[in-house]
PDB file of C-alpha atoms in Angstrom:
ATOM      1  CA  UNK M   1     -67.368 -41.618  65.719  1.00  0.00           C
ATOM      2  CA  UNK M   2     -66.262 -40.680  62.128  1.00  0.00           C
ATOM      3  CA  UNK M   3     -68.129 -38.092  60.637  1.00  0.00           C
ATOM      4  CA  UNK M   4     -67.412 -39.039  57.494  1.00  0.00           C
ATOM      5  CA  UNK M   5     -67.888 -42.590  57.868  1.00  0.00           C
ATOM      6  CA  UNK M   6     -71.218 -44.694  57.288  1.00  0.00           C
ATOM      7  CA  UNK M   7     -74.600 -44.146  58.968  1.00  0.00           C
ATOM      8  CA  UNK M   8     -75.531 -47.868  59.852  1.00  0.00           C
ATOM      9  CA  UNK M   9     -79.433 -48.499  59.405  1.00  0.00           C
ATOM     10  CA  UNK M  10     -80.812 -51.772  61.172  1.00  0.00           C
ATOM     11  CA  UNK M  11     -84.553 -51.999  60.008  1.00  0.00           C
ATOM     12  CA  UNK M  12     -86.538 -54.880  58.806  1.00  0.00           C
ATOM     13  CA  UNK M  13     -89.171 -52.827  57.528  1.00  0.00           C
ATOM     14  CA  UNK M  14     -88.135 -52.935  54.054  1.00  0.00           C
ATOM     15  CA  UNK M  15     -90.449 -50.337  52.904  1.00  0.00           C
ATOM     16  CA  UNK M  16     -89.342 -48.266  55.407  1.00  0.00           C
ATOM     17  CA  UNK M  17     -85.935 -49.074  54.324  1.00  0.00           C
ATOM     18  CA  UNK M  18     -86.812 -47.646  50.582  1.00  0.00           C
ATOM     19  CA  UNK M  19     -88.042 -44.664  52.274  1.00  0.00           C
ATOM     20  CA  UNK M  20     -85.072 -44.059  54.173  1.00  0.00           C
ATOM     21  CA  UNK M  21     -82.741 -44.180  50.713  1.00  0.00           C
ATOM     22  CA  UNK M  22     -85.070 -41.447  49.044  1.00  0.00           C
ATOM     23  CA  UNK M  23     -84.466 -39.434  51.920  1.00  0.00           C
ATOM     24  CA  UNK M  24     -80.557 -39.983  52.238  1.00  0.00           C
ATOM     25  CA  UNK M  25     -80.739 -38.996  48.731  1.00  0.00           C
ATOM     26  CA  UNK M  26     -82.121 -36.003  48.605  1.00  0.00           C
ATOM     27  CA  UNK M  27     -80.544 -35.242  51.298  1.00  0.00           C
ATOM     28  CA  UNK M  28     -77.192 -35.387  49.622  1.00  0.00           C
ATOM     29  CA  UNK M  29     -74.715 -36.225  52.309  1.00  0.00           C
ATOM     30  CA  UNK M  30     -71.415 -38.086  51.634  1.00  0.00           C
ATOM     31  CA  UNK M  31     -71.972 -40.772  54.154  1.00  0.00           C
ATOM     32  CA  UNK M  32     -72.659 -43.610  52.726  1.00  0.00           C
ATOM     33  CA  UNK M  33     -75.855 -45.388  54.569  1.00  0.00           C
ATOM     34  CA  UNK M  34     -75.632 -49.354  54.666  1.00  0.00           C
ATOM     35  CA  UNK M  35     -78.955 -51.238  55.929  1.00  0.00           C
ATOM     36  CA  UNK M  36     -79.112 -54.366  57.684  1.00  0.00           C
ATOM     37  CA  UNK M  37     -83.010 -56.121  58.371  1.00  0.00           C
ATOM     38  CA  UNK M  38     -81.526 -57.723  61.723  1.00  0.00           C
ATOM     39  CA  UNK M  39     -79.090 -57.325  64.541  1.00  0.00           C
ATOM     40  CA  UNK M  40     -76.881 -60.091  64.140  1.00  0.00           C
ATOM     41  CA  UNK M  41     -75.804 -59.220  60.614  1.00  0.00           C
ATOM     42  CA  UNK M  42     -75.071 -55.684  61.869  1.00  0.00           C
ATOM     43  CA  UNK M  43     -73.363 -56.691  65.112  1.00  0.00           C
ATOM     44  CA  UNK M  44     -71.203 -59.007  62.304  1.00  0.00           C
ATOM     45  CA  UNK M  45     -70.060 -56.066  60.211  1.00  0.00           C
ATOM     46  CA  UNK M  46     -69.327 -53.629  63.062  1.00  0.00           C
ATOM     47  CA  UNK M  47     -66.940 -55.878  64.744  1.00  0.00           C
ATOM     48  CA  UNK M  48     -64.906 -55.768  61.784  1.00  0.00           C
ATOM     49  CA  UNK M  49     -61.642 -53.530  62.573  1.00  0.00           C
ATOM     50  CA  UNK M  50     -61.982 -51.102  59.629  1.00  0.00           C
ATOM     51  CA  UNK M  51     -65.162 -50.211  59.738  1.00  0.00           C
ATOM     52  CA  UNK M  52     -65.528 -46.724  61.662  1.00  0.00           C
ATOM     53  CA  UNK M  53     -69.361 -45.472  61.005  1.00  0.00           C
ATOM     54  CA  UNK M  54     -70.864 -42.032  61.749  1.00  0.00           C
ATOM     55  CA  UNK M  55     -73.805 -42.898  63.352  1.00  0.00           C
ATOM     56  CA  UNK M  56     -76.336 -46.174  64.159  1.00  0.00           C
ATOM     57  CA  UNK M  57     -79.744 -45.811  63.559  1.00  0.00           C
ATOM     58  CA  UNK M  58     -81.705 -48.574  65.154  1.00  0.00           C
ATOM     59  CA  UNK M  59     -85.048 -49.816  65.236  1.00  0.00           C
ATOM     60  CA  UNK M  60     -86.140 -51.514  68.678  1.00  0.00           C
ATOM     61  CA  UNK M  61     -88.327 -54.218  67.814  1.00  0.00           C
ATOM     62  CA  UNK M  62     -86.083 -56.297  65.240  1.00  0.00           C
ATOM     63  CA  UNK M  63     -85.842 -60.236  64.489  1.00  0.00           C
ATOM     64  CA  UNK M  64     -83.019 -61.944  66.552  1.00  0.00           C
ATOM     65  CA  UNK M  65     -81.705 -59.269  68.448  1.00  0.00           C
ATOM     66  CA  UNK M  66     -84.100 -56.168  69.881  1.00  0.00           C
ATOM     67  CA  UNK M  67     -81.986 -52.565  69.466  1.00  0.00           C
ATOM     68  CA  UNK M  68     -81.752 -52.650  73.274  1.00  0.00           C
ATOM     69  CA  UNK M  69     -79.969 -55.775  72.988  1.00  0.00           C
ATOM     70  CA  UNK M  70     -77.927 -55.044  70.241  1.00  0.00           C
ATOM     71  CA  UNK M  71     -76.742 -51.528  71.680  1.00  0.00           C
ATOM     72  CA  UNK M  72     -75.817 -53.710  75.040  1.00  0.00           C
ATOM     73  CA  UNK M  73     -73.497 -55.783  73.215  1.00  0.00           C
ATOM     74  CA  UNK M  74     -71.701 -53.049  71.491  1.00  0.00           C
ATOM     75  CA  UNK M  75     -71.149 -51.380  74.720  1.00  0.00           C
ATOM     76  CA  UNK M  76     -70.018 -54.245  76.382  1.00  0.00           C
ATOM     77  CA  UNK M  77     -67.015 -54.967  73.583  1.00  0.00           C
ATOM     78  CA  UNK M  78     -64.417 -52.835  74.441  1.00  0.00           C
ATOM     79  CA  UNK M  79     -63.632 -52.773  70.710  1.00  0.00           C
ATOM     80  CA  UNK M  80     -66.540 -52.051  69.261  1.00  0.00           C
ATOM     81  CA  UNK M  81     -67.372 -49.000  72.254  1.00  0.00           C
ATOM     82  CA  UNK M  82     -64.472 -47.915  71.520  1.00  0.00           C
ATOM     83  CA  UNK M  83     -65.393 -46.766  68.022  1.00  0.00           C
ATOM     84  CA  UNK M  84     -68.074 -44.599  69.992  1.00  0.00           C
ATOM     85  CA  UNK M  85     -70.854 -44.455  67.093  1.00  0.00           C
ATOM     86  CA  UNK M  86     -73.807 -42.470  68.822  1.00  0.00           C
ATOM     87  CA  UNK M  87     -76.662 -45.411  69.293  1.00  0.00           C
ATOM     88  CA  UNK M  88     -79.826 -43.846  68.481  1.00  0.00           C
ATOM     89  CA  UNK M  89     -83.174 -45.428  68.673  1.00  0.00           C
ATOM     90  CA  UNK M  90     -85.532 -44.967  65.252  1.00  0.00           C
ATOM     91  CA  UNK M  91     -88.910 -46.755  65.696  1.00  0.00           C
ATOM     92  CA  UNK M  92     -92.371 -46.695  64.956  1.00  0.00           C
ATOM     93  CA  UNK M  93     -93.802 -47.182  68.681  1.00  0.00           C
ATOM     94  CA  UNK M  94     -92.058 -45.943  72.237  1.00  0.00           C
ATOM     95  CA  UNK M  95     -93.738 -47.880  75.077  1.00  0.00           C
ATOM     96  CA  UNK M  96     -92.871 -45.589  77.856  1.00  0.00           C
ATOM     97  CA  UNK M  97     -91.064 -48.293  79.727  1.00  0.00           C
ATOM     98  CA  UNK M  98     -89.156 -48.670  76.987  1.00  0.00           C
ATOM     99  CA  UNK M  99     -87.975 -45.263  76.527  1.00  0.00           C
ATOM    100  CA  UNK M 100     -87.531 -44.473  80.310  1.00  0.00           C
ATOM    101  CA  UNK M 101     -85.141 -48.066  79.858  1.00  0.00           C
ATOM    102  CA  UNK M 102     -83.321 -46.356  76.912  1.00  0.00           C
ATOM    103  CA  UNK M 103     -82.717 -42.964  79.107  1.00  0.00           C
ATOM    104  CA  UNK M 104     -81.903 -44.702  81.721  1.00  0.00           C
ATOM    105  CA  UNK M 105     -78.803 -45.771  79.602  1.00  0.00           C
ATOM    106  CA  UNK M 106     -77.781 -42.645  78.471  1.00  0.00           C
ATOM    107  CA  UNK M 107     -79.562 -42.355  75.347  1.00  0.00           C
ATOM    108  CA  UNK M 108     -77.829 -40.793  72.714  1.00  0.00           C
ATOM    109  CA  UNK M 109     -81.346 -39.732  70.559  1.00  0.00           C
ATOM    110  CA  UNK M 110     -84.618 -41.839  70.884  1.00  0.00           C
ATOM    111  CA  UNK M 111     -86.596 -41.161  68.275  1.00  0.00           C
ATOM    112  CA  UNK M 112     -90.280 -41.559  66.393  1.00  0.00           C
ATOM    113  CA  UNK M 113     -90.310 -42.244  62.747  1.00  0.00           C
ATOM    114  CA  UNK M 114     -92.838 -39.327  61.877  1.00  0.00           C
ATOM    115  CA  UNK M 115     -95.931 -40.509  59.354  1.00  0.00           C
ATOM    116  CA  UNK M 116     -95.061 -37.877  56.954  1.00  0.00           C
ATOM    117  CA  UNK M 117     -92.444 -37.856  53.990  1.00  0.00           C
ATOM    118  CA  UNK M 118     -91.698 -34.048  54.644  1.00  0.00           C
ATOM    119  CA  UNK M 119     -91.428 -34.505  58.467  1.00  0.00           C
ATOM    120  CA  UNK M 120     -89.212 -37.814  58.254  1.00  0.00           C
ATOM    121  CA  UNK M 121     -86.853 -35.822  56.003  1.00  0.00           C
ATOM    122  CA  UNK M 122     -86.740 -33.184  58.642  1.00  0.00           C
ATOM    123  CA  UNK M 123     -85.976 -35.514  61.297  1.00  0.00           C
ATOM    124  CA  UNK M 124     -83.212 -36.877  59.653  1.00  0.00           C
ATOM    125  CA  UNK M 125     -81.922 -33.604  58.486  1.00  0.00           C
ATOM    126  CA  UNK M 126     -82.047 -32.755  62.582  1.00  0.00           C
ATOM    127  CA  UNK M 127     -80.344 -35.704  63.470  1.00  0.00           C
ATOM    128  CA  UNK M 128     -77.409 -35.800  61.008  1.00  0.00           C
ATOM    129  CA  UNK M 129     -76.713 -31.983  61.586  1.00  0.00           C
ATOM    130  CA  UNK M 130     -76.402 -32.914  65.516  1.00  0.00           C
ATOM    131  CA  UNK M 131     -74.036 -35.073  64.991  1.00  0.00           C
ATOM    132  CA  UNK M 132     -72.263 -33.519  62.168  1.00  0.00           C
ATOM    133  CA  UNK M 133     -71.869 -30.642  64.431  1.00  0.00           C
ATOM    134  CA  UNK M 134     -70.202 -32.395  67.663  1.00  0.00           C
ATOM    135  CA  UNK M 135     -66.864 -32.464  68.742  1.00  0.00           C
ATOM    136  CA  UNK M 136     -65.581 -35.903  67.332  1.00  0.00           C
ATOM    137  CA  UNK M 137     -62.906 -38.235  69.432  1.00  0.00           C
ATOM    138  CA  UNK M 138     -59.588 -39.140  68.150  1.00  0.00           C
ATOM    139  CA  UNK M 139     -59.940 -41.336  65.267  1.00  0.00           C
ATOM    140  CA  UNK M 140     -60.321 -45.070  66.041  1.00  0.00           C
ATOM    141  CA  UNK M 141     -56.682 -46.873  65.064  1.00  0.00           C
ATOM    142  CA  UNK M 142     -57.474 -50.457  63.692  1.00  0.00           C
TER     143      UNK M 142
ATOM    144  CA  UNK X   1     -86.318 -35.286  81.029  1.00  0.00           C
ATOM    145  CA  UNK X   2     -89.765 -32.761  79.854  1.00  0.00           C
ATOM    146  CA  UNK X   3     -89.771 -30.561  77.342  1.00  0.00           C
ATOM    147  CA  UNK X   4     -91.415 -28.008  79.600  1.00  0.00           C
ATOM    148  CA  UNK X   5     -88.746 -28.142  81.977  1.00  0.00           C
ATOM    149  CA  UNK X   6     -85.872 -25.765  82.562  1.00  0.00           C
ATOM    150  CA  UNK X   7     -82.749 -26.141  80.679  1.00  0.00           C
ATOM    151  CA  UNK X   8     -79.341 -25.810  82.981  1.00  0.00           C
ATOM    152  CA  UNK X   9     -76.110 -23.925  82.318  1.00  0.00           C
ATOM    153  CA  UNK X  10     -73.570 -24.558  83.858  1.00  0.00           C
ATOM    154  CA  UNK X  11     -70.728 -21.804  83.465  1.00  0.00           C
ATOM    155  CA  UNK X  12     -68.509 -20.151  85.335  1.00  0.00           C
ATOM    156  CA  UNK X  13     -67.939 -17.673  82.848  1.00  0.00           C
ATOM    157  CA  UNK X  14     -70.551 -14.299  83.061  1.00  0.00           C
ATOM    158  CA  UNK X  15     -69.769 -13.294  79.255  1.00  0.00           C
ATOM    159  CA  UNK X  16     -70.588 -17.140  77.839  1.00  0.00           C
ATOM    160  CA  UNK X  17     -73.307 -17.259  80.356  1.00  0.00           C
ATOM    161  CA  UNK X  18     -74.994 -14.200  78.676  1.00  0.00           C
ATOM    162  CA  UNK X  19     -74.672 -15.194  75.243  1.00  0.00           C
ATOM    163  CA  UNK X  20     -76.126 -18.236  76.254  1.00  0.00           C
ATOM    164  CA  UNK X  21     -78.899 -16.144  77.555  1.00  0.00           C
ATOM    165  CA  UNK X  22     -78.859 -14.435  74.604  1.00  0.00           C
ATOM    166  CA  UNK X  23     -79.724 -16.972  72.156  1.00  0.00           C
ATOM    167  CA  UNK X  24     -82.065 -19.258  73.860  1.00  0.00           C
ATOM    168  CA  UNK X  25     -84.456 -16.555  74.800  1.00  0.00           C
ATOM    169  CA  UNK X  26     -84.342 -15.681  70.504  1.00  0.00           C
ATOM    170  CA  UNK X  27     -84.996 -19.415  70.538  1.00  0.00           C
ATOM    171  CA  UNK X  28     -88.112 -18.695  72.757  1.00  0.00           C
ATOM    172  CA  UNK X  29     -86.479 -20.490  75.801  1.00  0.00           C
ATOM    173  CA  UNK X  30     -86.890 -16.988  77.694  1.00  0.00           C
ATOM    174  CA  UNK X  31     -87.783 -18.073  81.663  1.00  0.00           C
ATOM    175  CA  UNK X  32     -86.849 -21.304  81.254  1.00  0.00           C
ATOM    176  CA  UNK X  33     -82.846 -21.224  81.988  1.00  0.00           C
ATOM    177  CA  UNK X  34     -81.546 -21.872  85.245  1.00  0.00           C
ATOM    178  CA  UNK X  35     -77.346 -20.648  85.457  1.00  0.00           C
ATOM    179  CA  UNK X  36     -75.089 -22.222  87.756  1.00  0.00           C
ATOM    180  CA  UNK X  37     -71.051 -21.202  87.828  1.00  0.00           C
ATOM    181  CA  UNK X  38     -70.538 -24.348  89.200  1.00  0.00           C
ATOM    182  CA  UNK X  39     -71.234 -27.924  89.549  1.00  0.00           C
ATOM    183  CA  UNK X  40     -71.480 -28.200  93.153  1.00  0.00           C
ATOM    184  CA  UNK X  41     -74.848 -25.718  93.192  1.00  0.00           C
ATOM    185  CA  UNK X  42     -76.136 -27.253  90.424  1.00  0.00           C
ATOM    186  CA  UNK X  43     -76.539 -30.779  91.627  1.00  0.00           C
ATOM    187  CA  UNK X  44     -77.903 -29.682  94.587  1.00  0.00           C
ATOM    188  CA  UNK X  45     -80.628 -27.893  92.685  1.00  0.00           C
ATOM    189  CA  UNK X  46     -80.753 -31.169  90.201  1.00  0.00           C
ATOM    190  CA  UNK X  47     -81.245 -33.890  93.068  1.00  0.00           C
ATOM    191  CA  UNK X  48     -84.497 -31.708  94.351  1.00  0.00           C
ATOM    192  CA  UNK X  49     -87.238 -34.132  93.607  1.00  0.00           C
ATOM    193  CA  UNK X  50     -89.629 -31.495  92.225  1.00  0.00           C
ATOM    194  CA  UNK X  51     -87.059 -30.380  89.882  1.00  0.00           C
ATOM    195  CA  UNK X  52     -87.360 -31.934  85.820  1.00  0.00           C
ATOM    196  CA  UNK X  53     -85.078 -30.141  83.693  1.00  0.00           C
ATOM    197  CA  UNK X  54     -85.275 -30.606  79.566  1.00  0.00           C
ATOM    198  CA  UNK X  55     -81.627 -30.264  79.035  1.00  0.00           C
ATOM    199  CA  UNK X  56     -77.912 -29.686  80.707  1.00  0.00           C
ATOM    200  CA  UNK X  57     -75.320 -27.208  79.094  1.00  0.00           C
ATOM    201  CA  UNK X  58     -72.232 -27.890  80.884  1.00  0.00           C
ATOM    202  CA  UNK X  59     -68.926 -26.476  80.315  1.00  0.00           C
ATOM    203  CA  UNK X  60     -65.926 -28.564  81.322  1.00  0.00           C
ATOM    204  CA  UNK X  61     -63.396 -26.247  83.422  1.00  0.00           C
ATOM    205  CA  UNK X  62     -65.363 -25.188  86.393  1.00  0.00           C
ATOM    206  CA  UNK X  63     -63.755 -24.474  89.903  1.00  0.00           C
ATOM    207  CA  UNK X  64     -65.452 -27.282  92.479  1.00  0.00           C
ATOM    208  CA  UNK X  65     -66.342 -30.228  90.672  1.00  0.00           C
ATOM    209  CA  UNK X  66     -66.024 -30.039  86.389  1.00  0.00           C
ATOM    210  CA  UNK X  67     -68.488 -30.927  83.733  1.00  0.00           C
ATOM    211  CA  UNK X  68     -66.754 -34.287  83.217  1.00  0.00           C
ATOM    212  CA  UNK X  69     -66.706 -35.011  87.771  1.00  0.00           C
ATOM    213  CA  UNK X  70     -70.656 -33.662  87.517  1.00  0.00           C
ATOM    214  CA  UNK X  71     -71.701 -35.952  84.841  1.00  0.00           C
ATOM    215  CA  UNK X  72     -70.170 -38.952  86.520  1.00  0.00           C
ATOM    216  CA  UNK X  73     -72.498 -37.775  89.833  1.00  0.00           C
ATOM    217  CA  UNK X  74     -75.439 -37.518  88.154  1.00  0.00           C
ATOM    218  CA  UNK X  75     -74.982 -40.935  86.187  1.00  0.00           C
ATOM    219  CA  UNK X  76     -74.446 -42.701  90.101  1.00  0.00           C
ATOM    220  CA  UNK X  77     -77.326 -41.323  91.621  1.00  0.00           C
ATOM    221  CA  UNK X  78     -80.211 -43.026  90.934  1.00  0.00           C
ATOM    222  CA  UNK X  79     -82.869 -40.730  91.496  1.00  0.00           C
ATOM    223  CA  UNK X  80     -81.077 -38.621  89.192  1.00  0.00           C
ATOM    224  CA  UNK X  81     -80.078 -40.680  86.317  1.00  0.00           C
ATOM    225  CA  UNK X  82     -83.876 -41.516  86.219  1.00  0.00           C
ATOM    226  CA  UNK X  83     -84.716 -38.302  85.570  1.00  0.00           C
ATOM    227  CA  UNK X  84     -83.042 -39.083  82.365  1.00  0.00           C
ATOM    228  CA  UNK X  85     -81.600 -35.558  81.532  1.00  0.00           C
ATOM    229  CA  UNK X  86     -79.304 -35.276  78.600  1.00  0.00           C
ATOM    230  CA  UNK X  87     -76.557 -33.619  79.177  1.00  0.00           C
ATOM    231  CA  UNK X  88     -74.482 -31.666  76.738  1.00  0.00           C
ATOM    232  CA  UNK X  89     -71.109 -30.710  76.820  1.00  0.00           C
ATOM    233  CA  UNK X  90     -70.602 -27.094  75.433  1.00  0.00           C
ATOM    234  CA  UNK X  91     -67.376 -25.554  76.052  1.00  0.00           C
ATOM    235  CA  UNK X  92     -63.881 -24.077  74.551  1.00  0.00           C
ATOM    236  CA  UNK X  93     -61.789 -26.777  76.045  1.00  0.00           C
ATOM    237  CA  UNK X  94     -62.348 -29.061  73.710  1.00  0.00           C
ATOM    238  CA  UNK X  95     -59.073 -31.112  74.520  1.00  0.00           C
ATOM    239  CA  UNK X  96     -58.681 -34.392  72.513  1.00  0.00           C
ATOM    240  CA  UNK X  97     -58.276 -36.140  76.523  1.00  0.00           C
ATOM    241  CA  UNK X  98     -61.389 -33.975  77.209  1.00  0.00           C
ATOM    242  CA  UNK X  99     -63.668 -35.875  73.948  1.00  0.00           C
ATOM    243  CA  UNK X 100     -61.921 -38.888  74.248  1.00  0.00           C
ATOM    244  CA  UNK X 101     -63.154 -39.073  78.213  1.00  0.00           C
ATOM    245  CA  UNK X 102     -66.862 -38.007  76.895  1.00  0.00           C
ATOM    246  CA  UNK X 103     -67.175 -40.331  74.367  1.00  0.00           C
ATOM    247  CA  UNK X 104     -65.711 -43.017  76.374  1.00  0.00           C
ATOM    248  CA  UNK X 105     -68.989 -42.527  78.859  1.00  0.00           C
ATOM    249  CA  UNK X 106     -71.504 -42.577  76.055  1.00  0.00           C
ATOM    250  CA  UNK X 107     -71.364 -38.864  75.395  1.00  0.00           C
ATOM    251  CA  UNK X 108     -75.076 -36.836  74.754  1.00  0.00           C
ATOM    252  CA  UNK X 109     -73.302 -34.212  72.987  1.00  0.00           C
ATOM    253  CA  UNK X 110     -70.116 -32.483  72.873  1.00  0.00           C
ATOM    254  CA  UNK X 111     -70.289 -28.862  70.978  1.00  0.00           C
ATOM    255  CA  UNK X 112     -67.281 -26.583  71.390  1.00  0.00           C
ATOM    256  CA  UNK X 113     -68.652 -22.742  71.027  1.00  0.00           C
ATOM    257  CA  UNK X 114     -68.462 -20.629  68.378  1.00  0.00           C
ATOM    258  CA  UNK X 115     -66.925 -17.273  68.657  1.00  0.00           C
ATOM    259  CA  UNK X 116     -69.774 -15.281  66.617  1.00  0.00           C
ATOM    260  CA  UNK X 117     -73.465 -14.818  67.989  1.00  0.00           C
ATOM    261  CA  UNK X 118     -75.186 -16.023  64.747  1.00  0.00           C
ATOM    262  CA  UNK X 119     -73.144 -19.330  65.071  1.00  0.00           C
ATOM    263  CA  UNK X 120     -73.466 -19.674  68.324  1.00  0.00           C
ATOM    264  CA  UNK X 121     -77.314 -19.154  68.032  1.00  0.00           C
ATOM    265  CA  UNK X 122     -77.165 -21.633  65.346  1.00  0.00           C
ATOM    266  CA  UNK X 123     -75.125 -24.329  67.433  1.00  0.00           C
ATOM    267  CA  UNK X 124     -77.638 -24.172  70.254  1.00  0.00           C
ATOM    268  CA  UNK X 125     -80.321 -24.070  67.770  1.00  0.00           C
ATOM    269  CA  UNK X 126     -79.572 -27.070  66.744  1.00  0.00           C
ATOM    270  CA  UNK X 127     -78.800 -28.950  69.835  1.00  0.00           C
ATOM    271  CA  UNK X 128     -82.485 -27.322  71.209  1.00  0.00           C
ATOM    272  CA  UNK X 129     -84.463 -28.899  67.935  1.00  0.00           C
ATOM    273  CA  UNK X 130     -82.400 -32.382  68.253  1.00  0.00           C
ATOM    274  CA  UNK X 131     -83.793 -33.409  71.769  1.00  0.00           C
ATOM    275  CA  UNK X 132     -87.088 -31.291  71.267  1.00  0.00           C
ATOM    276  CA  UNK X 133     -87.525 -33.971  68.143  1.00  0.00           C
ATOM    277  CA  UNK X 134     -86.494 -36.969  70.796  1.00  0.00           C
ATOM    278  CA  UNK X 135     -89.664 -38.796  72.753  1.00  0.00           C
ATOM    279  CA  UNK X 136     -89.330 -37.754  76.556  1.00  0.00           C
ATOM    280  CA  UNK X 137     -89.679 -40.431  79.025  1.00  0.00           C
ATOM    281  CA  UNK X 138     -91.474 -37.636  80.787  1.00  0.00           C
ATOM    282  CA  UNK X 139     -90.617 -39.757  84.153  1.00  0.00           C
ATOM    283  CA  UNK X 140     -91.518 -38.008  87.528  1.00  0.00           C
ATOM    284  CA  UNK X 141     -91.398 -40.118  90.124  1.00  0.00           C
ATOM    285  CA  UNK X 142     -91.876 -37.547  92.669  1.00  0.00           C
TER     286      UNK X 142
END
């Protein structure tokens, strides 16, 4: 994890996307936030050796790859989990099963996207001073 | 994990364990905290069925089995890991080996403490909002 690296958004909403930007905005963090609409393309871009990201914020149900399948693979490079990026869930519905299965894995957040501007903002807020506030490992040597 | 349920220290140190105290009951967690100075008592405690904790605090250096031993225990046991309890490191030692080894097992949280009251009120404040804001598999299976 590199707290001053990027927070990775994987959303194919793309309104939701929009939303998310506003937010980041006003927000006024230095990460820089890079969106992908689909797993593959993310998976692509966080193999590559210098890229060192804050934090992943993933939708579940995604074209392609589903966020539980996409957090699986990352975990399961030794390369990639070795960057340690906290893996959190960001989604409009949580079937039970579906969050007990995330828990189950040692979630690192799981989290509803609230209907409200105001409450979305606070959400993020929450979740980027978390994070922000953690003990970081040693920095990831490409 | 439930929100309603108790949240665990784990601390062998009395001064730490009453600060603790201290700022969860301004955080209206007052009743709800359950202190252990080791890990030993408190997975006996944990593996009761009837017990459904919100959260772990854990220290790291404890006499008996340490925070990084007692997280491994819980992850093994079944029963346990289902009741999908995050735990969160929150200690001094905050030892590069000591993140590294978190991280490395898809770490929840890792906060080392502050030395002041307000900060430390703040620290727990936030760590208390983040999974508050996260959807609870509210699993019982008891």
């Amino acid at each position: 994890m590199n707290k001053s690296g990027e927070i990775i958004v994987i959303e194919d909403d793309i309104d939701d996307q929009e939303v998310l930007s506003e937010i980041f905005a006003t927000l006024g963090y230095d990460n820089k936030v890079k969106y992908f609409t689909d797993g593959e393309l993310a998976l692509e871009y966080l193999t590559k050796c210098d890229v060192t990201p804050f934090l992943i914020l993933s939708d579940v149900n995604m074209p392609k790859m589903t966020g539980y399948e996409l957090r699986n693979k990352i975990f399961a490079d030794k390369d990639l989990a070795s960057k340690c990026v906290p893996y959190l869930f960001f989604t409009t519905v949580g079937t039970r099963k579906s969050v007990i299965d995330a828990y189950a894995l040692s979630v690192q957040g799981f989290f509803v996207k609230p209907n409200s501007y105001h409450a979305l903002t606070d959400t993020i807020r929450k979740i980027i001073e978390y994070w922000k506030e953690c003990a970081a490992p040693n920095q990831y040597d490409c | 994990m439930t929100k309603k349920g108790e949240i665990i220290v784990i601390d062998d140190d009395p001064d730490d364990q009453g600060l603790l105290d201290e700022a969860l009951t301004s955080l209206g967690y007052k009743d709800k905290i359950k202190f252990f100075n080791d890990g030993d008592t408190a997975l006996s405690y944990l593996k009761d069925c009837e017990i459904l904790p919100f959260l772990i605090l854990s220290d790291i250096n404890m006499p008996k089995l340490n925070g990084l031993e007692l997280r491994e225990k819980i992850i093994e046991n079944p029963a346990l890991e289902k009741k999908c309890i995050p735990y969160i490191f929150y200690t001094t030692a905050g030892t590069p080996q000591a993140v590294d080894e978190a991280y490395e097992a898809t770490v929840q949280g890792f906060f080392i403490k502050p030395s002041s009251f307000p900060e430390i009120r703040n620290t727990i404040r936030k760590i208390v909002e983040y999974w508050e804001e996260c959807v609870s598999p509210n699993y019982n299976q008891c």
